[in-house]
Amino acid sequence: MIELKDWITELKTVKPELSDFITKLESHISDTGFNIAKFEKAVETGLQKKEEEVKKTFTTNAEN
């Protein structure tokens, strides 16, 4: 897994615009591999938050 971590470090330097995303992604990578279940849960939680934000925006706009 060392090669993957080296590649990720290099990618953050080469593509600094991806640095924030890659940093968040790194928490799902360990010496044993990529924790898909943890990643999927994080994506699901993030999507639920965005959905709630959109619903609040529609509700606020409809009331005005």
PDB file of N, CA and C in Angstrom:
ATOM      1  N   MET A   1       0.822  -1.193   0.000  1.00  0.00           N
ATOM      2  CA  MET A   1       0.000   0.000   0.000  1.00  0.00           C
ATOM      3  C   MET A   1       0.870   1.262   0.000  1.00  0.00           C
ATOM      4  N   ILE A   2       2.149   1.099   0.257  1.00  0.00           N
ATOM      5  CA  ILE A   2       3.057   2.239   0.256  1.00  0.00           C
ATOM      6  C   ILE A   2       3.048   2.941  -1.098  1.00  0.00           C
ATOM      7  N   GLU A   3       3.007   2.186  -2.183  1.00  0.00           N
ATOM      8  CA  GLU A   3       3.005   2.786  -3.510  1.00  0.00           C
ATOM      9  C   GLU A   3       1.792   3.687  -3.702  1.00  0.00           C
ATOM     10  N   LEU A   4       0.649   3.259  -3.211  1.00  0.00           N
ATOM     11  CA  LEU A   4      -0.571   4.046  -3.316  1.00  0.00           C
ATOM     12  C   LEU A   4      -0.430   5.352  -2.537  1.00  0.00           C
ATOM     13  N   LYS A   5       0.089   5.272  -1.338  1.00  0.00           N
ATOM     14  CA  LYS A   5       0.258   6.480  -0.526  1.00  0.00           C
ATOM     15  C   LYS A   5       1.250   7.443  -1.172  1.00  0.00           C
ATOM     16  N   ASP A   6       2.309   6.919  -1.768  1.00  0.00           N
ATOM     17  CA  ASP A   6       3.269   7.773  -2.479  1.00  0.00           C
ATOM     18  C   ASP A   6       2.598   8.446  -3.674  1.00  0.00           C
ATOM     19  N   TRP A   7       1.790   7.682  -4.405  1.00  0.00           N
ATOM     20  CA  TRP A   7       1.092   8.213  -5.564  1.00  0.00           C
ATOM     21  C   TRP A   7       0.124   9.321  -5.145  1.00  0.00           C
ATOM     22  N   ILE A   8      -0.582   9.100  -4.048  1.00  0.00           N
ATOM     23  CA  ILE A   8      -1.534  10.099  -3.551  1.00  0.00           C
ATOM     24  C   ILE A   8      -0.802  11.382  -3.162  1.00  0.00           C
ATOM     25  N   THR A   9       0.312  11.253  -2.486  1.00  0.00           N
ATOM     26  CA  THR A   9       1.103  12.424  -2.106  1.00  0.00           C
ATOM     27  C   THR A   9       1.567  13.188  -3.336  1.00  0.00           C
ATOM     28  N   GLU A  10       2.040  12.466  -4.332  1.00  0.00           N
ATOM     29  CA  GLU A  10       2.491  13.091  -5.575  1.00  0.00           C
ATOM     30  C   GLU A  10       1.327  13.765  -6.307  1.00  0.00           C
ATOM     31  N   LEU A  11       0.186  13.106  -6.329  1.00  0.00           N
ATOM     32  CA  LEU A  11      -0.985  13.650  -7.006  1.00  0.00           C
ATOM     33  C   LEU A  11      -1.431  14.972  -6.375  1.00  0.00           C
ATOM     34  N   LYS A  12      -1.359  15.061  -5.058  1.00  0.00           N
ATOM     35  CA  LYS A  12      -1.723  16.300  -4.374  1.00  0.00           C
ATOM     36  C   LYS A  12      -0.799  17.448  -4.787  1.00  0.00           C
ATOM     37  N   THR A  13       0.453  17.133  -5.105  1.00  0.00           N
ATOM     38  CA  THR A  13       1.400  18.153  -5.541  1.00  0.00           C
ATOM     39  C   THR A  13       1.151  18.535  -6.998  1.00  0.00           C
ATOM     40  N   VAL A  14       0.914  17.540  -7.827  1.00  0.00           N
ATOM     41  CA  VAL A  14       0.716  17.769  -9.259  1.00  0.00           C
ATOM     42  C   VAL A  14      -0.639  18.438  -9.542  1.00  0.00           C
ATOM     43  N   LYS A  15      -1.648  18.053  -8.809  1.00  0.00           N
ATOM     44  CA  LYS A  15      -3.004  18.579  -9.002  1.00  0.00           C
ATOM     45  C   LYS A  15      -3.496  19.225  -7.700  1.00  0.00           C
ATOM     46  N   PRO A  16      -2.980  20.386  -7.347  1.00  0.00           N
ATOM     47  CA  PRO A  16      -3.359  21.004  -6.070  1.00  0.00           C
ATOM     48  C   PRO A  16      -4.858  21.290  -5.950  1.00  0.00           C
ATOM     49  N   GLU A  17      -5.545  21.432  -7.081  1.00  0.00           N
ATOM     50  CA  GLU A  17      -6.985  21.677  -7.024  1.00  0.00           C
ATOM     51  C   GLU A  17      -7.753  20.473  -6.477  1.00  0.00           C
ATOM     52  N   LEU A  18      -7.125  19.301  -6.471  1.00  0.00           N
ATOM     53  CA  LEU A  18      -7.748  18.081  -5.933  1.00  0.00           C
ATOM     54  C   LEU A  18      -7.334  17.804  -4.490  1.00  0.00           C
ATOM     55  N   SER A  19      -6.497  18.639  -3.943  1.00  0.00           N
ATOM     56  CA  SER A  19      -5.912  18.386  -2.628  1.00  0.00           C
ATOM     57  C   SER A  19      -6.960  18.164  -1.534  1.00  0.00           C
ATOM     58  N   ASP A  20      -7.985  19.014  -1.478  1.00  0.00           N
ATOM     59  CA  ASP A  20      -9.020  18.861  -0.442  1.00  0.00           C
ATOM     60  C   ASP A  20      -9.744  17.530  -0.577  1.00  0.00           C
ATOM     61  N   PHE A  21     -10.123  17.180  -1.807  1.00  0.00           N
ATOM     62  CA  PHE A  21     -10.815  15.915  -2.042  1.00  0.00           C
ATOM     63  C   PHE A  21      -9.931  14.736  -1.671  1.00  0.00           C
ATOM     64  N   ILE A  22      -8.674  14.785  -2.094  1.00  0.00           N
ATOM     65  CA  ILE A  22      -7.741  13.687  -1.827  1.00  0.00           C
ATOM     66  C   ILE A  22      -7.509  13.540  -0.325  1.00  0.00           C
ATOM     67  N   THR A  23      -7.409  14.651   0.373  1.00  0.00           N
ATOM     68  CA  THR A  23      -7.223  14.601   1.826  1.00  0.00           C
ATOM     69  C   THR A  23      -8.399  13.891   2.490  1.00  0.00           C
ATOM     70  N   LYS A  24      -9.617  14.198   2.059  1.00  0.00           N
ATOM     71  CA  LYS A  24     -10.799  13.521   2.599  1.00  0.00           C
ATOM     72  C   LYS A  24     -10.791  12.036   2.234  1.00  0.00           C
ATOM     73  N   LEU A  25     -10.360  11.727   1.040  1.00  0.00           N
ATOM     74  CA  LEU A  25     -10.321  10.344   0.569  1.00  0.00           C
ATOM     75  C   LEU A  25      -9.289   9.514   1.342  1.00  0.00           C
ATOM     76  N   GLU A  26      -8.197  10.143   1.742  1.00  0.00           N
ATOM     77  CA  GLU A  26      -7.123   9.428   2.443  1.00  0.00           C
ATOM     78  C   GLU A  26      -7.586   8.774   3.737  1.00  0.00           C
ATOM     79  N   SER A  27      -8.604   9.341   4.373  1.00  0.00           N
ATOM     80  CA  SER A  27      -9.083   8.748   5.624  1.00  0.00           C
ATOM     81  C   SER A  27      -9.719   7.380   5.413  1.00  0.00           C
ATOM     82  N   HIS A  28      -9.986   7.029   4.172  1.00  0.00           N
ATOM     83  CA  HIS A  28     -10.604   5.741   3.846  1.00  0.00           C
ATOM     84  C   HIS A  28      -9.574   4.714   3.361  1.00  0.00           C
ATOM     85  N   ILE A  29      -8.307   5.106   3.363  1.00  0.00           N
ATOM     86  CA  ILE A  29      -7.240   4.223   2.890  1.00  0.00           C
ATOM     87  C   ILE A  29      -6.334   3.868   4.061  1.00  0.00           C
ATOM     88  N   SER A  30      -6.091   2.579   4.215  1.00  0.00           N
ATOM     89  CA  SER A  30      -5.203   2.118   5.278  1.00  0.00           C
ATOM     90  C   SER A  30      -4.129   1.228   4.678  1.00  0.00           C
ATOM     91  N   ASP A  31      -3.304   0.667   5.525  1.00  0.00           N
ATOM     92  CA  ASP A  31      -2.261  -0.240   5.053  1.00  0.00           C
ATOM     93  C   ASP A  31      -2.836  -1.517   4.443  1.00  0.00           C
ATOM     94  N   THR A  32      -4.084  -1.828   4.776  1.00  0.00           N
ATOM     95  CA  THR A  32      -4.709  -3.035   4.248  1.00  0.00           C
ATOM     96  C   THR A  32      -5.548  -2.783   3.006  1.00  0.00           C
ATOM     97  N   GLY A  33      -5.758  -1.516   2.659  1.00  0.00           N
ATOM     98  CA  GLY A  33      -6.511  -1.219   1.446  1.00  0.00           C
ATOM     99  C   GLY A  33      -7.528  -0.114   1.626  1.00  0.00           C
ATOM    100  N   PHE A  34      -8.468  -0.058   0.713  1.00  0.00           N
ATOM    101  CA  PHE A  34      -9.499   0.976   0.677  1.00  0.00           C
ATOM    102  C   PHE A  34     -10.736   0.472   1.400  1.00  0.00           C
ATOM    103  N   ASN A  35     -11.200   1.227   2.388  1.00  0.00           N
ATOM    104  CA  ASN A  35     -12.369   0.842   3.175  1.00  0.00           C
ATOM    105  C   ASN A  35     -13.624   1.325   2.439  1.00  0.00           C
ATOM    106  N   ILE A  36     -14.157   0.466   1.599  1.00  0.00           N
ATOM    107  CA  ILE A  36     -15.296   0.820   0.751  1.00  0.00           C
ATOM    108  C   ILE A  36     -16.531   1.126   1.589  1.00  0.00           C
ATOM    109  N   ALA A  37     -16.803   0.335   2.609  1.00  0.00           N
ATOM    110  CA  ALA A  37     -17.996   0.541   3.434  1.00  0.00           C
ATOM    111  C   ALA A  37     -17.965   1.914   4.097  1.00  0.00           C
ATOM    112  N   LYS A  38     -16.831   2.296   4.633  1.00  0.00           N
ATOM    113  CA  LYS A  38     -16.686   3.610   5.281  1.00  0.00           C
ATOM    114  C   LYS A  38     -16.861   4.729   4.251  1.00  0.00           C
ATOM    115  N   PHE A  39     -16.284   4.555   3.075  1.00  0.00           N
ATOM    116  CA  PHE A  39     -16.396   5.546   2.007  1.00  0.00           C
ATOM    117  C   PHE A  39     -17.852   5.697   1.563  1.00  0.00           C
ATOM    118  N   GLU A  40     -18.536   4.576   1.336  1.00  0.00           N
ATOM    119  CA  GLU A  40     -19.922   4.623   0.893  1.00  0.00           C
ATOM    120  C   GLU A  40     -20.810   5.307   1.931  1.00  0.00           C
ATOM    121  N   LYS A  41     -20.558   5.043   3.201  1.00  0.00           N
ATOM    122  CA  LYS A  41     -21.331   5.675   4.274  1.00  0.00           C
ATOM    123  C   LYS A  41     -21.092   7.185   4.278  1.00  0.00           C
ATOM    124  N   ALA A  42     -19.852   7.609   4.089  1.00  0.00           N
ATOM    125  CA  ALA A  42     -19.531   9.036   4.046  1.00  0.00           C
ATOM    126  C   ALA A  42     -20.216   9.716   2.868  1.00  0.00           C
ATOM    127  N   VAL A  43     -20.225   9.055   1.714  1.00  0.00           N
ATOM    128  CA  VAL A  43     -20.889   9.610   0.530  1.00  0.00           C
ATOM    129  C   VAL A  43     -22.396   9.712   0.787  1.00  0.00           C
ATOM    130  N   GLU A  44     -22.970   8.672   1.352  1.00  0.00           N
ATOM    131  CA  GLU A  44     -24.400   8.667   1.645  1.00  0.00           C
ATOM    132  C   GLU A  44     -24.764   9.800   2.608  1.00  0.00           C
ATOM    133  N   THR A  45     -23.977   9.983   3.637  1.00  0.00           N
ATOM    134  CA  THR A  45     -24.218  11.046   4.609  1.00  0.00           C
ATOM    135  C   THR A  45     -24.104  12.420   3.947  1.00  0.00           C
ATOM    136  N   GLY A  46     -23.093  12.605   3.124  1.00  0.00           N
ATOM    137  CA  GLY A  46     -22.912  13.868   2.426  1.00  0.00           C
ATOM    138  C   GLY A  46     -24.067  14.178   1.487  1.00  0.00           C
ATOM    139  N   LEU A  47     -24.543  13.165   0.787  1.00  0.00           N
ATOM    140  CA  LEU A  47     -25.674  13.366  -0.121  1.00  0.00           C
ATOM    141  C   LEU A  47     -26.951  13.705   0.635  1.00  0.00           C
ATOM    142  N   GLN A  48     -27.147  13.074   1.792  1.00  0.00           N
ATOM    143  CA  GLN A  48     -28.322  13.377   2.603  1.00  0.00           C
ATOM    144  C   GLN A  48     -28.289  14.830   3.075  1.00  0.00           C
ATOM    145  N   LYS A  49     -27.122  15.313   3.471  1.00  0.00           N
ATOM    146  CA  LYS A  49     -26.988  16.703   3.910  1.00  0.00           C
ATOM    147  C   LYS A  49     -27.315  17.664   2.778  1.00  0.00           C
ATOM    148  N   LYS A  50     -26.795  17.382   1.581  1.00  0.00           N
ATOM    149  CA  LYS A  50     -27.071  18.242   0.428  1.00  0.00           C
ATOM    150  C   LYS A  50     -28.555  18.222   0.070  1.00  0.00           C
ATOM    151  N   GLU A  51     -29.165  17.058   0.151  1.00  0.00           N
ATOM    152  CA  GLU A  51     -30.596  16.952  -0.142  1.00  0.00           C
ATOM    153  C   GLU A  51     -31.405  17.795   0.833  1.00  0.00           C
ATOM    154  N   GLU A  52     -31.048  17.758   2.110  1.00  0.00           N
ATOM    155  CA  GLU A  52     -31.738  18.564   3.127  1.00  0.00           C
ATOM    156  C   GLU A  52     -31.556  20.056   2.849  1.00  0.00           C
ATOM    157  N   GLU A  53     -30.362  20.457   2.431  1.00  0.00           N
ATOM    158  CA  GLU A  53     -30.112  21.862   2.098  1.00  0.00           C
ATOM    159  C   GLU A  53     -30.987  22.312   0.935  1.00  0.00           C
ATOM    160  N   VAL A  54     -31.102  21.475  -0.082  1.00  0.00           N
ATOM    161  CA  VAL A  54     -31.914  21.812  -1.250  1.00  0.00           C
ATOM    162  C   VAL A  54     -33.386  21.920  -0.860  1.00  0.00           C
ATOM    163  N   LYS A  55     -33.865  20.984  -0.055  1.00  0.00           N
ATOM    164  CA  LYS A  55     -35.268  21.029   0.386  1.00  0.00           C
ATOM    165  C   LYS A  55     -35.542  22.301   1.173  1.00  0.00           C
ATOM    166  N   LYS A  56     -34.620  22.701   2.046  1.00  0.00           N
ATOM    167  CA  LYS A  56     -34.797  23.932   2.828  1.00  0.00           C
ATOM    168  C   LYS A  56     -34.849  25.145   1.906  1.00  0.00           C
ATOM    169  N   THR A  57     -34.032  25.147   0.866  1.00  0.00           N
ATOM    170  CA  THR A  57     -34.020  26.253  -0.088  1.00  0.00           C
ATOM    171  C   THR A  57     -35.368  26.350  -0.802  1.00  0.00           C
ATOM    172  N   PHE A  58     -35.896  25.221  -1.249  1.00  0.00           N
ATOM    173  CA  PHE A  58     -37.202  25.216  -1.917  1.00  0.00           C
ATOM    174  C   PHE A  58     -38.294  25.689  -0.981  1.00  0.00           C
ATOM    175  N   THR A  59     -38.266  25.227   0.254  1.00  0.00           N
ATOM    176  CA  THR A  59     -39.280  25.616   1.240  1.00  0.00           C
ATOM    177  C   THR A  59     -39.208  27.110   1.514  1.00  0.00           C
ATOM    178  N   THR A  60     -38.012  27.619   1.698  1.00  0.00           N
ATOM    179  CA  THR A  60     -37.834  29.047   1.964  1.00  0.00           C
ATOM    180  C   THR A  60     -38.309  29.876   0.787  1.00  0.00           C
ATOM    181  N   ASN A  61     -37.945  29.458  -0.424  1.00  0.00           N
ATOM    182  CA  ASN A  61     -38.370  30.195  -1.623  1.00  0.00           C
ATOM    183  C   ASN A  61     -39.877  30.132  -1.831  1.00  0.00           C
ATOM    184  N   ALA A  62     -40.490  29.015  -1.507  1.00  0.00           N
ATOM    185  CA  ALA A  62     -41.935  28.868  -1.677  1.00  0.00           C
ATOM    186  C   ALA A  62     -42.693  29.742  -0.690  1.00  0.00           C
ATOM    187  N   GLU A  63     -42.147  29.930   0.490  1.00  0.00           N
ATOM    188  CA  GLU A  63     -42.794  30.755   1.512  1.00  0.00           C
ATOM    189  C   GLU A  63     -42.699  32.229   1.171  1.00  0.00           C
ATOM    190  N   ASN A  64     -41.693  32.603   0.418  1.00  0.00           N
ATOM    191  CA  ASN A  64     -41.512  34.022   0.061  1.00  0.00           C
ATOM    192  C   ASN A  64     -42.265  34.272  -1.183  1.00  0.00           C
TER     193      ASN A  64
END
